[in-house]
PDB file of C-alpha atoms in Angstrom:
ATOM      1  CA  MET A   1      -3.621  30.787 -33.082  1.00 47.00           C
ATOM      2  CA  ASN A   2      -7.025  29.295 -32.060  1.00 43.00           C
ATOM      3  CA  LEU A   3      -5.964  26.054 -33.435  1.00 38.00           C
ATOM      4  CA  LEU A   4      -2.882  26.062 -31.087  1.00 38.00           C
ATOM      5  CA  ARG A   5      -5.172  27.146 -28.003  1.00 42.00           C
ATOM      6  CA  GLY A   6      -7.560  24.277 -28.936  1.00 36.00           C
ATOM      7  CA  ILE A   7      -4.668  21.674 -29.253  1.00 34.00           C
ATOM      8  CA  ALA A   8      -3.281  23.079 -25.881  1.00 34.00           C
ATOM      9  CA  CYS A   9      -6.758  22.705 -24.209  1.00 35.00           C
ATOM     10  CA  ILE A  10      -7.294  19.156 -25.378  1.00 32.00           C
ATOM     11  CA  THR A  11      -3.766  18.240 -24.183  1.00 32.00           C
ATOM     12  CA  ILE A  12      -4.531  19.845 -20.710  1.00 32.00           C
ATOM     13  CA  LEU A  13      -7.779  18.001 -20.489  1.00 32.00           C
ATOM     14  CA  THR A  14      -6.323  14.750 -21.429  1.00 31.00           C
ATOM     15  CA  LEU A  15      -3.787  15.026 -18.896  1.00 34.00           C
ATOM     16  CA  VAL A  16      -6.173  16.069 -15.952  1.00 33.00           C
ATOM     17  CA  SER A  17      -8.490  13.136 -16.986  1.00 32.00           C
ATOM     18  CA  CYS A  18      -5.625  10.411 -16.872  1.00 36.00           C
ATOM     19  CA  LYS A  19      -4.678  11.008 -13.262  1.00 38.00           C
ATOM     20  CA  SER A  20      -3.827   7.944 -11.206  1.00 39.00           C
ATOM     21  CA  GLY A  21      -5.564   6.978  -7.756  1.00 43.00           C
ATOM     22  CA  MET A  22      -2.464   8.698  -6.204  1.00 53.00           C
ATOM     23  CA  ASP A  23      -3.187  11.848  -7.935  1.00 57.00           C
ATOM     24  CA  ASN A  24      -6.935  11.868  -7.265  1.00 61.00           C
ATOM     25  CA  PRO A  25      -7.314  10.991  -3.647  1.00 58.00           C
ATOM     26  CA  GLU A  26     -11.106  10.660  -3.545  1.00 60.00           C
ATOM     27  CA  SER A  27     -11.040   7.838  -6.088  1.00 88.00           C
ATOM     28  CA  ILE A  28      -9.576   5.362  -3.737  1.00 94.00           C
ATOM     29  CA  PHE A  29     -12.741   5.454  -1.637  1.00 96.00           C
ATOM     30  CA  SER A  30     -14.802   4.080  -4.565  1.00 95.00           C
ATOM     31  CA  VAL A  31     -12.669   0.761  -4.539  1.00 97.00           C
ATOM     32  CA  LYS A  32     -14.440  -2.394  -2.885  1.00 97.00           C
ATOM     33  CA  LEU A  33     -12.718  -5.592  -2.422  1.00 98.00           C
ATOM     34  CA  LYS A  34     -13.327  -8.926  -0.507  1.00 98.00           C
ATOM     35  CA  THR A  35     -11.826  -9.820   2.493  1.00 97.00           C
ATOM     36  CA  LEU A  36     -10.100 -13.185   3.110  1.00 95.00           C
ATOM     37  CA  GLY A  37     -13.642 -14.190   4.506  1.00 94.00           C
ATOM     38  CA  HIS A  38     -15.251 -12.959   1.140  1.00 95.00           C
ATOM     39  CA  GLU A  39     -17.183 -10.291   2.911  1.00 98.00           C
ATOM     40  CA  GLU A  40     -17.169  -7.004   0.894  1.00 98.00           C
ATOM     41  CA  PHE A  41     -14.794  -4.308   2.057  1.00 98.00           C
ATOM     42  CA  SER A  42     -15.323  -0.703   0.926  1.00 98.00           C
ATOM     43  CA  PHE A  43     -12.286   1.570   1.060  1.00 97.00           C
ATOM     44  CA  ASN A  44     -14.777   4.289   2.148  1.00 96.00           C
ATOM     45  CA  ALA A  45     -13.920   2.913   5.673  1.00 96.00           C
ATOM     46  CA  LEU A  46     -10.562   4.526   5.440  1.00 96.00           C
ATOM     47  CA  LYS A  47     -12.167   7.812   6.182  1.00 97.00           C
ATOM     48  CA  LYS A  48     -12.560   6.627   9.649  1.00 97.00           C
ATOM     49  CA  ASN A  49      -8.983   6.210  10.329  1.00 97.00           C
ATOM     50  CA  LYS A  50      -6.446   8.911  11.018  1.00 98.00           C
ATOM     51  CA  ALA A  51      -4.468   7.043   8.290  1.00 98.00           C
ATOM     52  CA  SER A  52      -4.207   3.753   6.958  1.00 98.00           C
ATOM     53  CA  VAL A  53      -1.424   1.384   5.544  1.00 99.00           C
ATOM     54  CA  VAL A  54      -1.999  -0.806   2.692  1.00 99.00           C
ATOM     55  CA  ILE A  55       0.551  -3.152   2.159  1.00 98.00           C
ATOM     56  CA  PHE A  56       0.885  -5.681  -1.031  1.00 98.00           C
ATOM     57  CA  LEU A  57       2.073  -9.088   0.144  1.00 98.00           C
ATOM     58  CA  GLN A  58       2.410 -12.663  -1.273  1.00 96.00           C
ATOM     59  CA  PRO A  59       2.854 -15.713   0.605  1.00 96.00           C
ATOM     60  CA  GLU A  60       5.823 -17.037  -1.547  1.00 94.00           C
ATOM     61  CA  CYS A  61       7.901 -13.805  -1.528  1.00 95.00           C
ATOM     62  CA  PRO A  62      10.884 -14.367   0.745  1.00 94.00           C
ATOM     63  CA  PHE A  63      10.833 -10.568   1.506  1.00 94.00           C
ATOM     64  CA  CYS A  64       7.106 -10.740   2.675  1.00 95.00           C
ATOM     65  CA  ASN A  65       7.954 -13.605   4.995  1.00 95.00           C
ATOM     66  CA  SER A  66      11.087 -11.870   6.361  1.00 95.00           C
ATOM     67  CA  TYR A  67       8.981  -8.634   7.132  1.00 96.00           C
ATOM     68  CA  ALA A  68       6.216 -10.577   9.091  1.00 96.00           C
ATOM     69  CA  LYS A  69       7.559  -9.808  12.470  1.00 96.00           C
ATOM     70  CA  THR A  70       8.043  -6.218  11.579  1.00 97.00           C
ATOM     71  CA  LEU A  71       4.568  -6.061  10.261  1.00 98.00           C
ATOM     72  CA  ARG A  72       3.178  -7.428  13.488  1.00 97.00           C
ATOM     73  CA  HIS A  73       5.070  -4.882  15.445  1.00 97.00           C
ATOM     74  CA  LEU A  74       3.930  -1.883  13.296  1.00 98.00           C
ATOM     75  CA  ASP A  75       0.410  -3.317  13.552  1.00 98.00           C
ATOM     76  CA  SER A  76       0.572  -3.570  17.278  1.00 97.00           C
ATOM     77  CA  VAL A  77       2.152   0.003  17.958  1.00 97.00           C
ATOM     78  CA  PHE A  78       0.162   2.028  15.255  1.00 98.00           C
ATOM     79  CA  ASN A  79      -3.438   0.447  15.555  1.00 96.00           C
ATOM     80  CA  SER A  80      -3.762   2.042  19.119  1.00 96.00           C
ATOM     81  CA  LYS A  81      -2.834   5.402  17.268  1.00 97.00           C
ATOM     82  CA  ASP A  82      -5.689   4.887  14.874  1.00 97.00           C
ATOM     83  CA  VAL A  83      -3.494   4.041  11.761  1.00 98.00           C
ATOM     84  CA  LYS A  84      -4.987   0.760  10.589  1.00 98.00           C
ATOM     85  CA  MET A  85      -3.163  -1.851   8.213  1.00 98.00           C
ATOM     86  CA  TYR A  86      -4.453  -3.755   5.516  1.00 98.00           C
ATOM     87  CA  GLY A  87      -2.685  -6.537   3.660  1.00 98.00           C
ATOM     88  CA  VAL A  88      -3.648  -6.904  -0.040  1.00 98.00           C
ATOM     89  CA  MET A  89      -3.177 -10.111  -1.967  1.00 97.00           C
ATOM     90  CA  ALA A  90      -3.219  -9.075  -5.834  1.00 97.00           C
ATOM     91  CA  GLY A  91      -4.171 -11.594  -8.440  1.00 96.00           C
ATOM     92  CA  THR A  92      -5.357 -15.323  -8.123  1.00 95.00           C
ATOM     93  CA  ASN A  93      -2.112 -17.158  -7.797  1.00 94.00           C
ATOM     94  CA  PHE A  94      -2.924 -18.302  -4.148  1.00 94.00           C
ATOM     95  CA  SER A  95      -5.894 -20.139  -2.874  1.00 95.00           C
ATOM     96  CA  ASP A  96      -7.763 -18.809   0.234  1.00 94.00           C
ATOM     97  CA  SER A  97      -6.269 -21.677   2.342  1.00 95.00           C
ATOM     98  CA  GLU A  98      -2.889 -20.493   1.323  1.00 96.00           C
ATOM     99  CA  LEU A  99      -3.404 -16.956   2.048  1.00 96.00           C
ATOM    100  CA  ALA A 100      -5.218 -17.816   5.358  1.00 96.00           C
ATOM    101  CA  ALA A 101      -2.108 -20.280   6.238  1.00 97.00           C
ATOM    102  CA  TYR A 102       0.343 -17.327   5.433  1.00 97.00           C
ATOM    103  CA  ARG A 103      -1.521 -15.054   7.813  1.00 97.00           C
ATOM    104  CA  ASP A 104      -1.870 -17.614  10.598  1.00 97.00           C
ATOM    105  CA  ASP A 105       1.571 -18.969  10.323  1.00 97.00           C
ATOM    106  CA  HIS A 106       2.945 -15.267  10.707  1.00 97.00           C
ATOM    107  CA  HIS A 107       0.452 -14.267  13.258  1.00 97.00           C
ATOM    108  CA  LEU A 108      -0.838 -11.220  11.300  1.00 97.00           C
ATOM    109  CA  LYS A 109      -3.851  -9.841  12.808  1.00 96.00           C
ATOM    110  CA  PHE A 110      -4.679  -7.041  10.266  1.00 97.00           C
ATOM    111  CA  MET A 111      -7.403  -7.583   7.652  1.00 97.00           C
ATOM    112  CA  PHE A 112      -6.590  -9.266   4.330  1.00 98.00           C
ATOM    113  CA  LEU A 113      -7.986  -8.244   1.183  1.00 98.00           C
ATOM    114  CA  LEU A 114      -8.271  -9.866  -2.021  1.00 98.00           C
ATOM    115  CA  ASP A 115      -7.712  -7.977  -5.362  1.00 98.00           C
ATOM    116  CA  PRO A 116      -8.018 -10.704  -8.144  1.00 97.00           C
ATOM    117  CA  GLU A 117      -8.677  -8.360 -10.821  1.00 97.00           C
ATOM    118  CA  PHE A 118      -5.873  -5.833  -9.716  1.00 97.00           C
ATOM    119  CA  VAL A 119      -8.146  -2.984  -9.141  1.00 97.00           C
ATOM    120  CA  LEU A 120      -6.304  -1.457  -6.299  1.00 97.00           C
ATOM    121  CA  THR A 121      -3.032  -2.734  -7.406  1.00 97.00           C
ATOM    122  CA  LYS A 122      -3.643  -0.637 -10.584  1.00 96.00           C
ATOM    123  CA  GLN A 123      -4.926   2.272  -8.835  1.00 96.00           C
ATOM    124  CA  LEU A 124      -2.028   2.699  -6.519  1.00 97.00           C
ATOM    125  CA  LYS A 125       0.420   1.553  -9.154  1.00 97.00           C
ATOM    126  CA  ALA A 126       1.787  -1.151  -6.867  1.00 98.00           C
ATOM    127  CA  SER A 127       4.116  -3.559  -8.606  1.00 97.00           C
ATOM    128  CA  ILE A 128       6.349  -5.127  -5.953  1.00 97.00           C
ATOM    129  CA  THR A 129       5.566  -7.088  -2.681  1.00 97.00           C
ATOM    130  CA  PRO A 130       5.978  -5.850   0.045  1.00 98.00           C
ATOM    131  CA  GLN A 131       5.097  -2.401  -0.872  1.00 98.00           C
ATOM    132  CA  ALA A 132       3.486  -0.138   1.587  1.00 99.00           C
ATOM    133  CA  PHE A 133       1.050   2.733   0.981  1.00 99.00           C
ATOM    134  CA  LEU A 134       0.230   5.206   3.919  1.00 99.00           C
ATOM    135  CA  ILE A 135      -3.030   6.953   3.137  1.00 98.00           C
ATOM    136  CA  ASP A 136      -4.626   9.639   5.070  1.00 97.00           C
ATOM    137  CA  SER A 137      -8.303   9.887   5.761  1.00 96.00           C
ATOM    138  CA  LYS A 138      -8.925  12.110   2.776  1.00 96.00           C
ATOM    139  CA  GLY A 139      -7.515   9.444   0.470  1.00 96.00           C
ATOM    140  CA  LYS A 140      -4.144  11.051  -0.113  1.00 96.00           C
ATOM    141  CA  VAL A 141      -1.114   8.799  -0.362  1.00 98.00           C
ATOM    142  CA  ILE A 142       1.367  10.289   1.944  1.00 97.00           C
ATOM    143  CA  TYR A 143       4.099   7.763   1.540  1.00 99.00           C
ATOM    144  CA  HIS A 144       4.700   4.837  -0.662  1.00 98.00           C
ATOM    145  CA  GLY A 145       7.533   2.264  -1.033  1.00 98.00           C
ATOM    146  CA  MET A 146       9.784   0.099   1.141  1.00 98.00           C
ATOM    147  CA  ILE A 147       9.100  -0.608   4.828  1.00 98.00           C
ATOM    148  CA  ASP A 148      12.647   0.097   5.698  1.00 97.00           C
ATOM    149  CA  ASN A 149      16.152  -0.299   4.027  1.00 96.00           C
ATOM    150  CA  TRP A 150      16.810  -3.693   5.242  1.00 95.00           C
ATOM    151  CA  GLY A 151      16.631  -5.198   1.712  1.00 91.00           C
ATOM    152  CA  TYR A 152      18.638  -2.955  -0.728  1.00 87.00           C
ATOM    153  CA  GLU A 153      18.679  -4.988  -3.726  1.00 88.00           C
ATOM    154  CA  ILE A 154      17.038  -8.272  -4.983  1.00 84.00           C
ATOM    155  CA  GLY A 155      18.544 -10.844  -3.116  1.00 84.00           C
ATOM    156  CA  LYS A 156      20.669  -8.422  -0.888  1.00 89.00           C
ATOM    157  CA  THR A 157      20.059  -7.442   2.723  1.00 91.00           C
ATOM    158  CA  ARG A 158      21.612  -5.704   5.587  1.00 92.00           C
ATOM    159  CA  ALA A 159      22.331  -7.355   8.938  1.00 93.00           C
ATOM    160  CA  HIS A 160      20.036  -4.551  10.261  1.00 94.00           C
ATOM    161  CA  ALA A 161      17.966  -1.814   8.810  1.00 95.00           C
ATOM    162  CA  THR A 162      19.106   1.627   9.380  1.00 96.00           C
ATOM    163  CA  GLU A 163      16.323   3.710   7.676  1.00 97.00           C
ATOM    164  CA  PHE A 164      12.581   2.996   8.891  1.00 98.00           C
ATOM    165  CA  TYR A 165      10.825   4.779   6.058  1.00 98.00           C
ATOM    166  CA  LEU A 166       7.209   3.357   6.825  1.00 98.00           C
ATOM    167  CA  THR A 167       7.640   4.062  10.735  1.00 98.00           C
ATOM    168  CA  ASP A 168       9.053   7.412  10.199  1.00 98.00           C
ATOM    169  CA  ALA A 169       6.228   8.408   7.759  1.00 98.00           C
ATOM    170  CA  MET A 170       3.620   7.321  10.103  1.00 98.00           C
ATOM    171  CA  ASN A 171       5.271   8.985  13.062  1.00 98.00           C
ATOM    172  CA  ASN A 172       5.705  12.263  11.194  1.00 98.00           C
ATOM    173  CA  PHE A 173       2.131  12.205   9.902  1.00 98.00           C
ATOM    174  CA  LEU A 174       0.768  11.684  13.369  1.00 98.00           C
ATOM    175  CA  GLU A 175       2.818  14.419  14.596  1.00 98.00           C
ATOM    176  CA  GLY A 176       1.797  16.838  11.997  1.00 97.00           C
ATOM    177  CA  LYS A 177       5.395  16.899  10.403  1.00 98.00           C
ATOM    178  CA  PRO A 178       6.369  16.734   6.607  1.00 97.00           C
ATOM    179  CA  VAL A 179       6.910  13.027   5.498  1.00 98.00           C
ATOM    180  CA  SER A 180      10.094  12.753   3.870  1.00 96.00           C
ATOM    181  CA  PRO A 181      10.924  10.948   1.781  1.00 97.00           C
ATOM    182  CA  ASP A 182       7.235  10.533   0.735  1.00 98.00           C
ATOM    183  CA  SER A 183       8.327   7.622  -1.630  1.00 98.00           C
ATOM    184  CA  THR A 184      11.184   4.903  -2.033  1.00 98.00           C
ATOM    185  CA  LYS A 185      11.652   2.312  -4.657  1.00 97.00           C
ATOM    186  CA  ALA A 186      10.060  -0.973  -3.386  1.00 96.00           C
ATOM    187  CA  ILE A 187      12.253  -3.982  -3.480  1.00 94.00           C
ATOM    188  CA  GLY A 188      11.080  -7.502  -3.198  1.00 94.00           C
ATOM    189  CA  CYS A 189       8.797  -9.762  -5.733  1.00 95.00           C
ATOM    190  CA  TYR A 190       7.030  -8.614  -8.727  1.00 96.00           C
ATOM    191  CA  ILE A 191       3.112  -8.789  -8.549  1.00 95.00           C
ATOM    192  CA  GLN A 192       1.709 -11.076 -11.206  1.00 86.00           C
TER     193      GLN A 192
END
């Protein structure tokens, strides 16, 4: 009987210690990445915002390029409501000049962060671009997944989006309402 209790305790402790960054909100604040200008950025700064949107992007992903106008709009609307956006570029497939050209060509004004060693990518379990994470000031992921339902399958899109997941999540959060759905399956390009 004691052996079974011991095994149960070890199993529980193992499961508790293996939580991801999404399960352990405070851990995101320990992440430090470099900006596109190679200045250090600490995710501790997210505590100052009502909420933050971390969105994984890639310059060569058609979905990321197609969503640039939407991202500009979301940034302009929600920045004034103290919801800040951060673009994250995972890996080392693109040079700084390619990333800057992507940002400038699409007139994106939010901060771009470099994640060459996939630190944040692994912590948030991001695997697709574009993939959005709405994070509150306590570090809890409130929503993650698609921006909207415009793209519904690889290579397949609707004429117009009919579900605005990220916008609805931000509005519901700001209004103190439950966020539902709190996740969707992102569709786009794989992070490599």
